[in-house]
Tab-separated table of C-alpha atoms and ligand atoms in Angstrom:
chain	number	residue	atom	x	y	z
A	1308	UNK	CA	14.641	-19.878	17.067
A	1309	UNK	CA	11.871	-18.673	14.828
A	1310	UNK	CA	11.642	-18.538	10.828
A	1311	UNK	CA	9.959	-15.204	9.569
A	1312	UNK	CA	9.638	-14.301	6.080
A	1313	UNK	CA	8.776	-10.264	6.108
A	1314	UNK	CA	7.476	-9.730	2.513
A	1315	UNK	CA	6.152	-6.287	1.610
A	1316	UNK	CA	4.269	-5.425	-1.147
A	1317	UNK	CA	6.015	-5.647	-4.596
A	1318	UNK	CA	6.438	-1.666	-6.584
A	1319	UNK	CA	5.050	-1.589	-10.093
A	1320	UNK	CA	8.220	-0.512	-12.452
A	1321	UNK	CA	6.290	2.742	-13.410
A	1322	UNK	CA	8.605	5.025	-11.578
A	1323	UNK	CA	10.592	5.304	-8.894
A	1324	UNK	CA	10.444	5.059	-5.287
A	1325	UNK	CA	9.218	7.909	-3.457
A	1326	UNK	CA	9.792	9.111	0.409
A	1327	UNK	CA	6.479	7.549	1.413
A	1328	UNK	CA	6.657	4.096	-0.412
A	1329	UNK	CA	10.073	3.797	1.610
A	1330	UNK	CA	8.803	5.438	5.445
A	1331	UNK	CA	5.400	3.712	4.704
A	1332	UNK	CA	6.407	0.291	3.782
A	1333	UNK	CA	9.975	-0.972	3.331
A	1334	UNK	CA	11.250	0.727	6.199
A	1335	UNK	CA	9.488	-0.781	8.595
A	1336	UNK	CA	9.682	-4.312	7.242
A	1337	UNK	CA	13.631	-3.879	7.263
A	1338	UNK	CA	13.709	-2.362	10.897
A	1339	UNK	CA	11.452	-5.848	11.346
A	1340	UNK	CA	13.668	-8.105	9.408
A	1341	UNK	CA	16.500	-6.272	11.759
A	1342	UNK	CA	15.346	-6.370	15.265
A	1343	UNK	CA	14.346	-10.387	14.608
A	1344	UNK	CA	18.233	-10.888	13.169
A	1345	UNK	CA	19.472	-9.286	17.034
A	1346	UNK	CA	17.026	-10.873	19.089
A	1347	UNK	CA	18.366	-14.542	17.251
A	1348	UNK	CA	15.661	-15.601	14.682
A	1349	UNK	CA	16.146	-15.979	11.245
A	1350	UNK	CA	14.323	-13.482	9.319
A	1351	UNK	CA	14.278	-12.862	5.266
A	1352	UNK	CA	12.673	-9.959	3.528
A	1353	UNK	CA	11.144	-11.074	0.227
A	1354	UNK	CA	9.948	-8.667	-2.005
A	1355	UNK	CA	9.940	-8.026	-6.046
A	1356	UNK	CA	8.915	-5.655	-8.700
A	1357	UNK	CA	5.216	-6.545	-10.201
A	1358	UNK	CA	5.454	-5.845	-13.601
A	1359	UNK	CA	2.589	-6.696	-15.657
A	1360	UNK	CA	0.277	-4.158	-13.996
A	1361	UNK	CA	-1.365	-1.723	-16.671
A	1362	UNK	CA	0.594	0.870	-14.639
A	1363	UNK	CA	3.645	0.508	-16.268
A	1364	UNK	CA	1.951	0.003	-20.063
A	1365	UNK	CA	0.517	3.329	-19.176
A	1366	UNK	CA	3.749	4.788	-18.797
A	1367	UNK	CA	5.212	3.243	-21.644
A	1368	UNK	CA	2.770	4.968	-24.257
A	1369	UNK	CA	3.115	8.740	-22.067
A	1370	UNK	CA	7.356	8.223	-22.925
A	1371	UNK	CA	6.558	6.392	-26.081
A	1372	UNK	CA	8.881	3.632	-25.037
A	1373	UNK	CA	8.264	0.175	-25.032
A	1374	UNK	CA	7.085	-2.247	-22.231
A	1375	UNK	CA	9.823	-3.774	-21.327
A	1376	UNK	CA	11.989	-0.721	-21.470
A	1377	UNK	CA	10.645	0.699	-19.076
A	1378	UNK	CA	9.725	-2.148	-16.751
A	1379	UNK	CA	13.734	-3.124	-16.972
A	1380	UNK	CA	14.592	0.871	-16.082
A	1381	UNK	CA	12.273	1.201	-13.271
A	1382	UNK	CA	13.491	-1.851	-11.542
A	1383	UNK	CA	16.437	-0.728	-11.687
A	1384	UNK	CA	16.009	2.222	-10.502
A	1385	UNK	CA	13.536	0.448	-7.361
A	1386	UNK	CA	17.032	-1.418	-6.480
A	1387	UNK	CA	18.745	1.751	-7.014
A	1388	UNK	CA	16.435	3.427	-4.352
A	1389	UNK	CA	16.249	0.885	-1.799
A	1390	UNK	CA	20.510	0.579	-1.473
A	1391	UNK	CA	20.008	4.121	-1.002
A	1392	UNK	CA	18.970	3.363	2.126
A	1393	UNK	CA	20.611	0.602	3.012
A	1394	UNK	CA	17.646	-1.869	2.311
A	1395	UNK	CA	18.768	-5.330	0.626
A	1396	UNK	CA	16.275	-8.031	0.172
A	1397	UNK	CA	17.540	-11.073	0.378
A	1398	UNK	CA	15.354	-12.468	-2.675
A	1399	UNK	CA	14.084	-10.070	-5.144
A	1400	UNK	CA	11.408	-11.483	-7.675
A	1401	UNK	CA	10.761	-9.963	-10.309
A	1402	UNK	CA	7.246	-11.348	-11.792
A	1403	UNK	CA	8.538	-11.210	-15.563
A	1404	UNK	CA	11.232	-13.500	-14.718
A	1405	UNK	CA	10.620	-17.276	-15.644
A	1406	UNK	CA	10.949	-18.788	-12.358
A	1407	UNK	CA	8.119	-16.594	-11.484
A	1408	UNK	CA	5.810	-17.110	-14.453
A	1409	UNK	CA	6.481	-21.029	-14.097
A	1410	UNK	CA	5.265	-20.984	-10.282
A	1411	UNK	CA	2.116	-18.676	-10.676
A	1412	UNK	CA	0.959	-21.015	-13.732
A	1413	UNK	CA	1.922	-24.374	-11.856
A	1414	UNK	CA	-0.519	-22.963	-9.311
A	1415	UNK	CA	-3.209	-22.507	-11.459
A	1416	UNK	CA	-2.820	-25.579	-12.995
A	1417	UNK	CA	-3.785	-26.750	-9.423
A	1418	UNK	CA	-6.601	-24.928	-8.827
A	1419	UNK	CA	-8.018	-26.476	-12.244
A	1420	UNK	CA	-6.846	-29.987	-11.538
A	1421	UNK	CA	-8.676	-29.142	-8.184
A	1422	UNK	CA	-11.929	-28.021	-9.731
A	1423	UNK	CA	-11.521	-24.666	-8.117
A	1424	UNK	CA	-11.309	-22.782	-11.487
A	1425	UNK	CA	-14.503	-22.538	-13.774
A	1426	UNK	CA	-14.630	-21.469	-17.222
A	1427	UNK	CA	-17.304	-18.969	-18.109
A	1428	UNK	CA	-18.973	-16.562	-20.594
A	1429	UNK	CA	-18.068	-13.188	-18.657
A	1430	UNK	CA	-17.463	-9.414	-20.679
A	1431	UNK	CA	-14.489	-7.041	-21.186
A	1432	UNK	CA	-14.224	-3.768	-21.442
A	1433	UNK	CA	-13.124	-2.899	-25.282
A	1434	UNK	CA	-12.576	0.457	-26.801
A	1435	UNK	CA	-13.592	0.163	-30.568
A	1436	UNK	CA	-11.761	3.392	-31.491
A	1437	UNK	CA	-7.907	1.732	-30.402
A	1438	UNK	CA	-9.451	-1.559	-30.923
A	1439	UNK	CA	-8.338	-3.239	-28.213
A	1440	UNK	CA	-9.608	-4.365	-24.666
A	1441	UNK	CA	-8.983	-2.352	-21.978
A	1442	UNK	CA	-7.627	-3.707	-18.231
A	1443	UNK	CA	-7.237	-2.550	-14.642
A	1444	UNK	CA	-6.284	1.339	-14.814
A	1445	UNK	CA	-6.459	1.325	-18.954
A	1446	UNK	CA	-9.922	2.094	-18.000
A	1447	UNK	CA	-11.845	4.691	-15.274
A	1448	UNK	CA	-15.157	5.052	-14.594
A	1449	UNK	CA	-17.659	5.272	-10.983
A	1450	UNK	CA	-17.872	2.721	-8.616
A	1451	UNK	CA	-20.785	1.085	-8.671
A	1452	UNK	CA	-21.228	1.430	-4.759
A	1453	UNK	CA	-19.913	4.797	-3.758
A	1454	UNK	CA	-20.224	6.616	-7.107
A	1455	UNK	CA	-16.184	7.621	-6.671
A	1456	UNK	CA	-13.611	7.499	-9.438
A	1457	UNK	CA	-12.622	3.927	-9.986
A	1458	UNK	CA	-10.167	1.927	-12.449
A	1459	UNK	CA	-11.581	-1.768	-13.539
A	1460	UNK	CA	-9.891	-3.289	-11.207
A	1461	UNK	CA	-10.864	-1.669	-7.456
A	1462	UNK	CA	-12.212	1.298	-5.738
A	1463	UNK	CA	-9.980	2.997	-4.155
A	1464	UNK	CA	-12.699	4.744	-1.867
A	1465	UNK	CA	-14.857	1.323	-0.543
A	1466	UNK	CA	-12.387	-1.492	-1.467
A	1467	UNK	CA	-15.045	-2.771	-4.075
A	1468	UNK	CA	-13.148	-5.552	-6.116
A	1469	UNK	CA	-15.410	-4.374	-9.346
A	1470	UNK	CA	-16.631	-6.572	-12.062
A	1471	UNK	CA	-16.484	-5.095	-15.802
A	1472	UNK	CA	-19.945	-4.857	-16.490
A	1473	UNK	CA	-20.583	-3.049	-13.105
A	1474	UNK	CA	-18.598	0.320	-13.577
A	1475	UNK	CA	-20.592	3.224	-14.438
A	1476	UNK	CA	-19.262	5.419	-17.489
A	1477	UNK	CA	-16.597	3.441	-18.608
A	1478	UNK	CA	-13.708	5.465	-20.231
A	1479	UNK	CA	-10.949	4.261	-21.879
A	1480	UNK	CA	-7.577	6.197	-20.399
A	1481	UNK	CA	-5.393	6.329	-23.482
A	1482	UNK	CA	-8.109	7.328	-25.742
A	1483	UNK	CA	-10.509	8.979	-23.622
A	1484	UNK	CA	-13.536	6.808	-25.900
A	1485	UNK	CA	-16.114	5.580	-24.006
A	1486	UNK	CA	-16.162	1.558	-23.495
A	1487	UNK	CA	-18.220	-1.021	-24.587
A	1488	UNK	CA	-18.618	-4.753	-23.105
A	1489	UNK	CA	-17.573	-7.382	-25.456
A	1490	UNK	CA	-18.215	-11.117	-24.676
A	1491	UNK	CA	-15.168	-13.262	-23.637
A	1492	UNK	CA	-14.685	-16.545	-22.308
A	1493	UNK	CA	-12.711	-16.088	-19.202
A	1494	UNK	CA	-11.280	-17.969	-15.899
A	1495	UNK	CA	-12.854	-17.404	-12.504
A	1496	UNK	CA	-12.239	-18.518	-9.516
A	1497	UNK	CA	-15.327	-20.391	-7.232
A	1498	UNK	CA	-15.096	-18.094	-4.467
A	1499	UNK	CA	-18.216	-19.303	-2.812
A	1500	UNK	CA	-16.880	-23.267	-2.622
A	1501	UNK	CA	-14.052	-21.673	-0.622
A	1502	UNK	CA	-16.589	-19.775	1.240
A	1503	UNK	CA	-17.584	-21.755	4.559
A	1504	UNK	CA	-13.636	-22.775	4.743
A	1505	UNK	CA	-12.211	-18.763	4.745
A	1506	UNK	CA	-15.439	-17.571	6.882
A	1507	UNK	CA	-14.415	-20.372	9.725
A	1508	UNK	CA	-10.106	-18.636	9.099
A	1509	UNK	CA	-11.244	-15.018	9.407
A	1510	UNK	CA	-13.039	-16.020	12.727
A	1511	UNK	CA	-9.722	-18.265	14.034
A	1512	UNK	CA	-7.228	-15.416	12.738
A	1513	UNK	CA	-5.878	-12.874	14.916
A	1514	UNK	CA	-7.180	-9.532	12.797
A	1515	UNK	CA	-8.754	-6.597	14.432
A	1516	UNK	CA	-12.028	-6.662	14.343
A	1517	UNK	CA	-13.085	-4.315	12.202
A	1518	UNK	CA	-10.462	-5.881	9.447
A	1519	UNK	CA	-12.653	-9.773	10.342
A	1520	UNK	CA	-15.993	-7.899	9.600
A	1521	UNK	CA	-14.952	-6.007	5.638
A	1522	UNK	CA	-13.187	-9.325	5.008
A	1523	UNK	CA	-16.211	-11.171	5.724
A	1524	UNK	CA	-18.460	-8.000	3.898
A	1525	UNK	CA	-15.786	-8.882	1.066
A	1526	UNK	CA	-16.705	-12.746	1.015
A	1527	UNK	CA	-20.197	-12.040	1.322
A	1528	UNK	CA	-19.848	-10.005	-2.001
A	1529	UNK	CA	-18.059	-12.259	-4.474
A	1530	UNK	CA	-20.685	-14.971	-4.510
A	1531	UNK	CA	-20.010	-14.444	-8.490
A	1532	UNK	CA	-16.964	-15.858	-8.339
A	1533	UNK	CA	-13.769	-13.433	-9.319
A	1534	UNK	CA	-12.039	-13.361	-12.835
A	1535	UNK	CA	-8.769	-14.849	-13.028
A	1536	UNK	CA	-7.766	-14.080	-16.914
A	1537	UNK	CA	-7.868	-11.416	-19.223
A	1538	UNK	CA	-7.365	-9.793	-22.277
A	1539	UNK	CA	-3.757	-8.515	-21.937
A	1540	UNK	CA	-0.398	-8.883	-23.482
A	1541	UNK	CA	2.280	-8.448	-20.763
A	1542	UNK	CA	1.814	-11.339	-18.042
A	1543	UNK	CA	1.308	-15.229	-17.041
A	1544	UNK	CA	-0.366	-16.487	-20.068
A	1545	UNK	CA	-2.602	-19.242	-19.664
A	1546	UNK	CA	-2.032	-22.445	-22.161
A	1547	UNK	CA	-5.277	-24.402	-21.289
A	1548	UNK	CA	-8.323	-25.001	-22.013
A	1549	UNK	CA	-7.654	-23.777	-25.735
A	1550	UNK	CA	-10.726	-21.220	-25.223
A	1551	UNK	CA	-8.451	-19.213	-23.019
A	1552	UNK	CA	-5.442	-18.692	-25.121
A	1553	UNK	CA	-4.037	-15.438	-25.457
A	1554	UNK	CA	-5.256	-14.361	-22.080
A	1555	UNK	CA	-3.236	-13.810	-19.035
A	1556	UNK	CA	-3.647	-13.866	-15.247
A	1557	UNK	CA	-4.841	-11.139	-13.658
A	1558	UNK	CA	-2.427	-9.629	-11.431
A	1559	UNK	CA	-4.792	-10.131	-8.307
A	1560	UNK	CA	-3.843	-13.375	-8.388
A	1561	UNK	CA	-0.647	-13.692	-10.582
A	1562	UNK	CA	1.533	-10.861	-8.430
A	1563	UNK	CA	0.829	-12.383	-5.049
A	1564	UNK	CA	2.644	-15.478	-5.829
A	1565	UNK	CA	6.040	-13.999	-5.908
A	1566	UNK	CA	6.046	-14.135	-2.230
A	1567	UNK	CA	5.550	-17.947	-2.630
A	1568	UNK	CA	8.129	-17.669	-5.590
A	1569	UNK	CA	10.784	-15.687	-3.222
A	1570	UNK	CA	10.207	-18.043	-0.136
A	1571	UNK	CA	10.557	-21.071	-2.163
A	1572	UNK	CA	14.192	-19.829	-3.951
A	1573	UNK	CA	14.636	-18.516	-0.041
A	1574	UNK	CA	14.453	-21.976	1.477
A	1575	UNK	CA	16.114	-23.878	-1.748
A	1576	UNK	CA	19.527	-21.727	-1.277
A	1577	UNK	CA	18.822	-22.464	2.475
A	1578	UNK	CA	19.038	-26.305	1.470
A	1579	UNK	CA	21.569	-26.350	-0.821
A	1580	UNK	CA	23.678	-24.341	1.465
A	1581	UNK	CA	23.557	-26.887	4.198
A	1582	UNK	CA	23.856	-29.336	1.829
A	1583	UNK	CA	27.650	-28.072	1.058
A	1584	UNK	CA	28.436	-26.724	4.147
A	1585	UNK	CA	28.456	-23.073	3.295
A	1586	UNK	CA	27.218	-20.924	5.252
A	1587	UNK	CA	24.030	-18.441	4.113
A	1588	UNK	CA	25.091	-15.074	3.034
A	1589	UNK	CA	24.044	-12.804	5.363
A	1590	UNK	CA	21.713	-9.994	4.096
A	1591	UNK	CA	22.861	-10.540	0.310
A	1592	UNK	CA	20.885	-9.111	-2.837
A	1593	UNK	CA	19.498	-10.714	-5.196
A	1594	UNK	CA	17.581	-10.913	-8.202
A	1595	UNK	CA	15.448	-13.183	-10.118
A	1596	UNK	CA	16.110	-11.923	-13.992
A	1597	UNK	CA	13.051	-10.771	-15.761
A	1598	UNK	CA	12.042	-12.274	-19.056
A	1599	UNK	CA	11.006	-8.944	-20.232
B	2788	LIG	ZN1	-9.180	3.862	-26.875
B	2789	LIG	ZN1	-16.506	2.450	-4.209
Protein backbone atom coordinates (compact mmCIF):
# COMPACT_ATOMS: atom_id res chain seq x y z
CA UNK A 1 0.00 0.00 0.00
CA UNK A 2 1.21 3.42 -1.00
CA UNK A 3 0.80 6.96 0.83
CA UNK A 4 0.01 9.85 -1.72
CA UNK A 5 -0.71 13.26 -0.75
CA UNK A 6 -2.40 14.98 -4.10
CA UNK A 7 -2.14 18.73 -3.25
CA UNK A 8 -3.24 21.22 -5.90
CA UNK A 9 -2.60 24.61 -5.99
CA UNK A 10 -4.30 26.78 -3.27
CA UNK A 11 -7.24 29.69 -4.96
CA UNK A 12 -6.63 33.25 -3.87
CA UNK A 13 -10.10 34.37 -2.00
CA UNK A 14 -10.60 37.08 -4.76
CA UNK A 15 -13.56 35.41 -6.30
CA UNK A 16 -14.96 32.44 -6.97
CA UNK A 17 -14.24 29.34 -8.70
CA UNK A 18 -14.70 29.26 -12.27
CA UNK A 19 -15.37 26.16 -14.85
CA UNK A 20 -11.68 26.07 -15.74
CA UNK A 21 -10.02 26.35 -12.21
CA UNK A 22 -12.31 23.18 -11.46
CA UNK A 23 -11.77 20.99 -15.19
CA UNK A 24 -8.13 22.36 -15.11
CA UNK A 25 -7.04 21.56 -11.69
CA UNK A 26 -9.20 20.10 -8.91
CA UNK A 27 -10.85 17.75 -11.03
CA UNK A 28 -8.24 15.88 -11.95
CA UNK A 29 -6.49 15.73 -8.60
CA UNK A 30 -9.89 14.30 -7.12
CA UNK A 31 -10.38 11.71 -10.05
CA UNK A 32 -6.47 11.00 -8.77
CA UNK A 33 -7.15 10.99 -5.12
CA UNK A 34 -10.19 8.51 -6.36
CA UNK A 35 -8.76 5.95 -8.61
CA UNK A 36 -5.68 5.51 -5.80
CA UNK A 37 -8.67 5.02 -2.92
CA UNK A 38 -10.10 1.81 -5.50
CA UNK A 39 -6.95 0.47 -6.51
CA UNK A 40 -6.09 0.23 -2.28
CA UNK A 41 -3.64 3.11 -1.44
CA UNK A 42 -4.25 5.71 0.81
CA UNK A 43 -4.52 8.94 -0.86
CA UNK A 44 -5.37 12.62 0.74
CA UNK A 45 -6.02 15.74 -1.23
CA UNK A 46 -4.57 18.76 0.57
CA UNK A 47 -5.32 21.97 -0.59
CA UNK A 48 -6.22 25.64 1.00
CA UNK A 49 -7.14 29.12 0.15
CA UNK A 50 -3.86 31.55 -0.12
CA UNK A 51 -4.90 34.59 1.21
CA UNK A 52 -2.38 37.17 1.57
CA UNK A 53 -1.81 37.55 -2.18
CA UNK A 54 -2.29 41.32 -3.34
CA UNK A 55 -5.12 39.72 -5.38
CA UNK A 56 -7.54 39.78 -2.89
CA UNK A 57 -6.38 43.50 -1.36
CA UNK A 58 -7.09 44.47 -4.89
CA UNK A 59 -10.48 43.38 -4.67
CA UNK A 60 -11.10 44.69 -1.42
CA UNK A 61 -10.50 48.47 -2.46
CA UNK A 62 -12.72 47.78 -6.17
CA UNK A 63 -15.91 46.66 -3.42
CA UNK A 64 -14.60 49.02 -0.84
CA UNK A 65 -14.69 46.26 1.70
CA UNK A 66 -12.16 45.30 3.94
CA UNK A 67 -9.43 42.54 3.73
CA UNK A 68 -10.60 40.16 5.64
CA UNK A 69 -14.14 40.49 4.47
CA UNK A 70 -13.60 39.47 1.60
CA UNK A 71 -10.89 36.87 2.07
CA UNK A 72 -13.54 35.14 4.73
CA UNK A 73 -16.46 35.43 1.75
CA UNK A 74 -14.45 34.07 -0.98
CA UNK A 75 -13.39 31.06 0.92
CA UNK A 76 -16.43 30.41 1.52
CA UNK A 77 -17.67 30.59 -1.43
CA UNK A 78 -14.25 28.28 -2.87
CA UNK A 79 -15.82 25.50 -0.36
CA UNK A 80 -19.13 26.39 -1.61
CA UNK A 81 -17.93 25.61 -5.25
CA UNK A 82 -15.95 22.63 -4.78
CA UNK A 83 -19.13 20.57 -2.78
CA UNK A 84 -20.76 21.60 -5.83
CA UNK A 85 -19.08 19.08 -7.35
CA UNK A 86 -18.65 16.72 -5.03
CA UNK A 87 -14.91 17.63 -4.23
CA UNK A 88 -13.99 17.41 -0.34
CA UNK A 89 -10.46 17.85 0.73
CA UNK A 90 -9.65 16.11 3.42
CA UNK A 91 -7.48 19.09 4.99
CA UNK A 92 -8.20 22.52 3.92
CA UNK A 93 -5.56 25.24 5.02
CA UNK A 94 -6.28 28.26 4.96
CA UNK A 95 -2.85 30.43 5.12
CA UNK A 96 -4.44 33.18 7.53
CA UNK A 97 -5.13 30.60 10.00
CA UNK A 98 -2.54 30.31 12.94
CA UNK A 99 -1.48 26.86 12.52
CA UNK A 100 -0.41 28.00 9.18
CA UNK A 101 1.35 31.26 10.02
CA UNK A 102 3.18 29.33 13.00
CA UNK A 103 4.61 26.58 10.47
CA UNK A 104 5.71 28.96 7.55
CA UNK A 105 7.62 31.20 10.28
CA UNK A 106 9.07 28.05 12.21
CA UNK A 107 10.51 27.34 8.77
CA UNK A 108 12.11 30.39 8.31
CA UNK A 109 13.42 30.48 11.51
CA UNK A 110 15.34 27.41 10.10
CA UNK A 111 16.58 28.65 7.18
CA UNK A 112 18.19 31.58 9.40
CA UNK A 113 19.41 29.29 12.14
CA UNK A 114 20.81 27.45 8.97
CA UNK A 115 22.54 30.44 7.46
CA UNK A 116 20.44 30.08 4.38
CA UNK A 117 18.73 33.51 4.82
CA UNK A 118 20.84 36.80 4.35
CA UNK A 119 19.86 40.16 5.27
CA UNK A 120 20.41 42.84 2.68
CA UNK A 121 20.00 46.45 1.43
CA UNK A 122 17.54 45.61 -1.61
CA UNK A 123 14.57 48.41 -3.05
CA UNK A 124 10.73 48.49 -3.16
CA UNK A 125 8.56 49.74 -5.30
CA UNK A 126 6.68 52.88 -3.47
CA UNK A 127 4.06 55.12 -4.89
CA UNK A 128 4.56 58.62 -3.22
CA UNK A 129 1.08 59.81 -4.27
CA UNK A 130 -0.87 56.78 -1.85
CA UNK A 131 2.23 56.69 0.11
CA UNK A 132 2.68 53.36 0.46
CA UNK A 133 4.82 50.46 -1.11
CA UNK A 134 3.48 48.62 -3.66
CA UNK A 135 3.68 44.43 -3.96
CA UNK A 136 3.14 41.63 -6.46
CA UNK A 137 0.07 42.75 -8.77
CA UNK A 138 -0.32 46.33 -6.73
CA UNK A 139 2.11 47.16 -9.36
CA UNK A 140 2.47 46.50 -13.52
CA UNK A 141 4.98 47.35 -15.64
CA UNK A 142 7.31 45.35 -18.79
CA UNK A 143 9.29 42.53 -18.23
CA UNK A 144 12.57 43.16 -18.34
CA UNK A 145 13.22 40.12 -20.79
CA UNK A 146 10.32 39.92 -23.15
CA UNK A 147 9.06 43.53 -22.91
CA UNK A 148 5.31 41.91 -22.02
CA UNK A 149 2.97 43.21 -19.35
CA UNK A 150 4.22 42.04 -16.01
CA UNK A 151 3.12 42.47 -12.18
CA UNK A 152 6.29 42.67 -9.58
CA UNK A 153 6.14 39.49 -8.88
CA UNK A 154 6.44 37.25 -12.42
CA UNK A 155 5.99 37.35 -16.08
CA UNK A 156 3.41 35.72 -17.10
CA UNK A 157 4.84 35.45 -20.78
CA UNK A 158 8.75 33.99 -19.95
CA UNK A 159 8.32 32.82 -16.30
CA UNK A 160 10.86 35.64 -15.25
CA UNK A 161 10.73 35.66 -11.32
CA UNK A 162 11.42 39.71 -11.56
CA UNK A 163 13.34 41.74 -9.13
CA UNK A 164 11.87 45.38 -8.24
CA UNK A 165 14.40 47.41 -9.64
CA UNK A 166 14.28 45.41 -12.98
CA UNK A 167 10.65 46.20 -14.28
CA UNK A 168 10.41 48.73 -16.87
CA UNK A 169 7.67 51.56 -16.31
CA UNK A 170 6.56 50.78 -13.08
CA UNK A 171 2.86 51.72 -12.41
CA UNK A 172 1.16 51.62 -9.43
CA UNK A 173 -2.48 49.70 -10.05
CA UNK A 174 -4.70 51.51 -7.58
CA UNK A 175 -3.41 54.85 -8.40
CA UNK A 176 -2.20 54.56 -11.78
CA UNK A 177 1.20 56.94 -10.42
CA UNK A 178 4.22 55.92 -11.67
CA UNK A 179 6.70 54.11 -9.02
CA UNK A 180 9.72 54.95 -7.52
CA UNK A 181 12.43 52.55 -5.74
CA UNK A 182 12.84 53.22 -2.14
CA UNK A 183 15.66 51.51 -0.11
CA UNK A 184 14.63 48.68 2.31
CA UNK A 185 16.35 46.22 4.25
CA UNK A 186 14.91 42.96 3.23
CA UNK A 187 15.30 38.93 3.57
CA UNK A 188 16.66 36.86 0.71
CA UNK A 189 17.21 33.69 0.28
CA UNK A 190 21.07 32.31 -0.93
CA UNK A 191 19.89 30.67 -3.91
CA UNK A 192 23.30 30.07 -5.29
CA UNK A 193 24.60 28.00 -1.89
CA UNK A 194 21.66 25.74 -2.78
CA UNK A 195 22.80 25.82 -6.27
CA UNK A 196 25.19 22.70 -6.98
CA UNK A 197 22.67 20.63 -4.52
CA UNK A 198 19.17 21.46 -6.80
CA UNK A 199 21.31 21.33 -10.23
CA UNK A 200 22.51 17.53 -9.17
CA UNK A 201 17.97 16.97 -8.15
CA UNK A 202 16.79 18.42 -11.46
CA UNK A 203 19.24 15.95 -13.25
CA UNK A 204 18.08 12.75 -10.76
CA UNK A 205 14.25 13.86 -11.04
CA UNK A 206 11.95 12.36 -13.38
CA UNK A 207 10.75 15.84 -15.33
CA UNK A 208 10.48 16.09 -19.03
CA UNK A 209 13.12 17.43 -20.43
CA UNK A 210 12.30 20.49 -21.53
CA UNK A 211 10.78 21.25 -17.79
CA UNK A 212 14.94 20.00 -16.41
CA UNK A 213 16.40 22.60 -18.92
CA UNK A 214 13.94 26.22 -17.80
CA UNK A 215 14.41 24.90 -14.26
CA UNK A 216 18.00 24.85 -14.66
CA UNK A 217 17.69 28.39 -17.07
CA UNK A 218 15.72 29.44 -13.76
CA UNK A 219 18.72 28.50 -11.34
CA UNK A 220 21.13 29.86 -13.60
CA UNK A 221 19.22 33.26 -13.23
CA UNK A 222 18.81 33.87 -9.51
CA UNK A 223 22.50 33.99 -8.71
CA UNK A 224 21.13 37.30 -6.76
CA UNK A 225 19.56 35.48 -4.42
CA UNK A 226 15.46 35.89 -4.22
CA UNK A 227 13.58 38.22 -1.69
CA UNK A 228 11.83 36.58 0.98
CA UNK A 229 10.07 39.76 2.86
CA UNK A 230 8.29 42.69 2.05
CA UNK A 231 6.54 45.65 2.66
CA UNK A 232 2.95 44.38 3.20
CA UNK A 233 0.29 44.25 5.79
CA UNK A 234 -1.75 41.03 5.31
CA UNK A 235 0.67 37.89 5.82
CA UNK A 236 3.50 35.89 7.91
CA UNK A 237 5.19 38.69 9.61
CA UNK A 238 8.65 38.27 10.39
CA UNK A 239 9.76 39.05 14.25
CA UNK A 240 13.61 38.91 13.75
CA UNK A 241 16.30 40.52 13.17
CA UNK A 242 14.57 43.85 14.48
CA UNK A 243 15.58 45.51 10.95
CA UNK A 244 12.86 43.44 9.40
CA UNK A 245 9.88 44.22 11.47
CA UNK A 246 6.80 45.08 9.91
CA UNK A 247 7.57 43.06 6.85
CA UNK A 248 6.03 39.87 5.82
CA UNK A 249 6.88 36.79 3.74
CA UNK A 250 6.43 36.86 0.40
CA UNK A 251 3.90 34.54 -0.74
CA UNK A 252 6.48 32.64 -3.05
CA UNK A 253 7.63 31.20 -0.21
CA UNK A 254 4.98 31.70 2.60
CA UNK A 255 1.85 29.99 0.44
CA UNK A 256 3.75 26.87 -0.50
CA UNK A 257 4.02 25.74 2.99
CA UNK A 258 0.43 24.98 3.50
CA UNK A 259 0.98 21.80 1.73
CA UNK A 260 3.57 21.01 4.48
CA UNK A 261 0.97 22.61 6.97
CA UNK A 262 -2.01 20.24 5.53
CA UNK A 263 0.24 17.02 5.41
CA UNK A 264 1.49 17.55 8.81
CA UNK A 265 -2.37 18.07 10.48
CA UNK A 266 -3.00 15.03 7.73
CA UNK A 267 -0.62 12.61 9.39
CA UNK A 268 -1.24 14.03 13.18
CA UNK A 269 -5.17 13.03 12.93
CA UNK A 270 -3.69 9.86 11.24
CA UNK A 271 -1.72 9.30 14.65
CA UNK A 272 -4.01 10.23 17.00
CA UNK A 273 -6.58 8.15 15.34
CA UNK A 274 -4.63 4.99 15.74
CA UNK A 275 -3.73 6.04 18.87
CA UNK A 276 -7.60 5.64 20.08
CA UNK A 277 -8.62 3.17 17.88
CA UNK A 278 -10.90 5.15 15.66
CA UNK A 279 -10.93 4.72 12.53
CA UNK A 280 -10.00 7.81 9.85
CA UNK A 281 -12.97 9.48 8.43
CA UNK A 282 -13.17 8.71 5.11
CA UNK A 283 -13.14 11.68 2.64
CA UNK A 284 -14.22 14.26 5.49
CA UNK A 285 -13.89 18.21 5.15
CA UNK A 286 -12.14 20.21 6.89
CA UNK A 287 -10.88 23.45 7.69
CA UNK A 288 -8.09 25.13 9.35
CA UNK A 289 -9.86 28.60 10.71
CA UNK A 290 -8.33 31.72 9.37
CA UNK A 291 -7.06 34.39 11.69
CA UNK A 292 -8.35 36.96 9.39
ZN1 LIG B 1 -0.66 55.03 -5.78
ZN1 LIG C 1 8.93 38.15 -19.66
Amino acid sequence: MRTYFICPAPPCPNGKLHLGHIGGVYLPADIFVRFQRMAGHRAYYITGSDEHGTYTLETARKLGRSFSEVAEGYVHKILECLRAVQITPDVFVRTSSAIHKGNALAIFRELQAAGYVDVRQGVQLYCEHCDEFAADSLATGRCPACSSPCDSNLCENCGLALQHDTIRDARHVTCGCNLVLRPITQAVFDMPRLAHSLHEAIGESVWPEPIRAKARAWLLREVRGLPMTRHFRHGVEVKQPDSLIGQTLLTWFEGLWCFDTGIREQCARRRSGRKRGVARPEHRDSFLHGAG
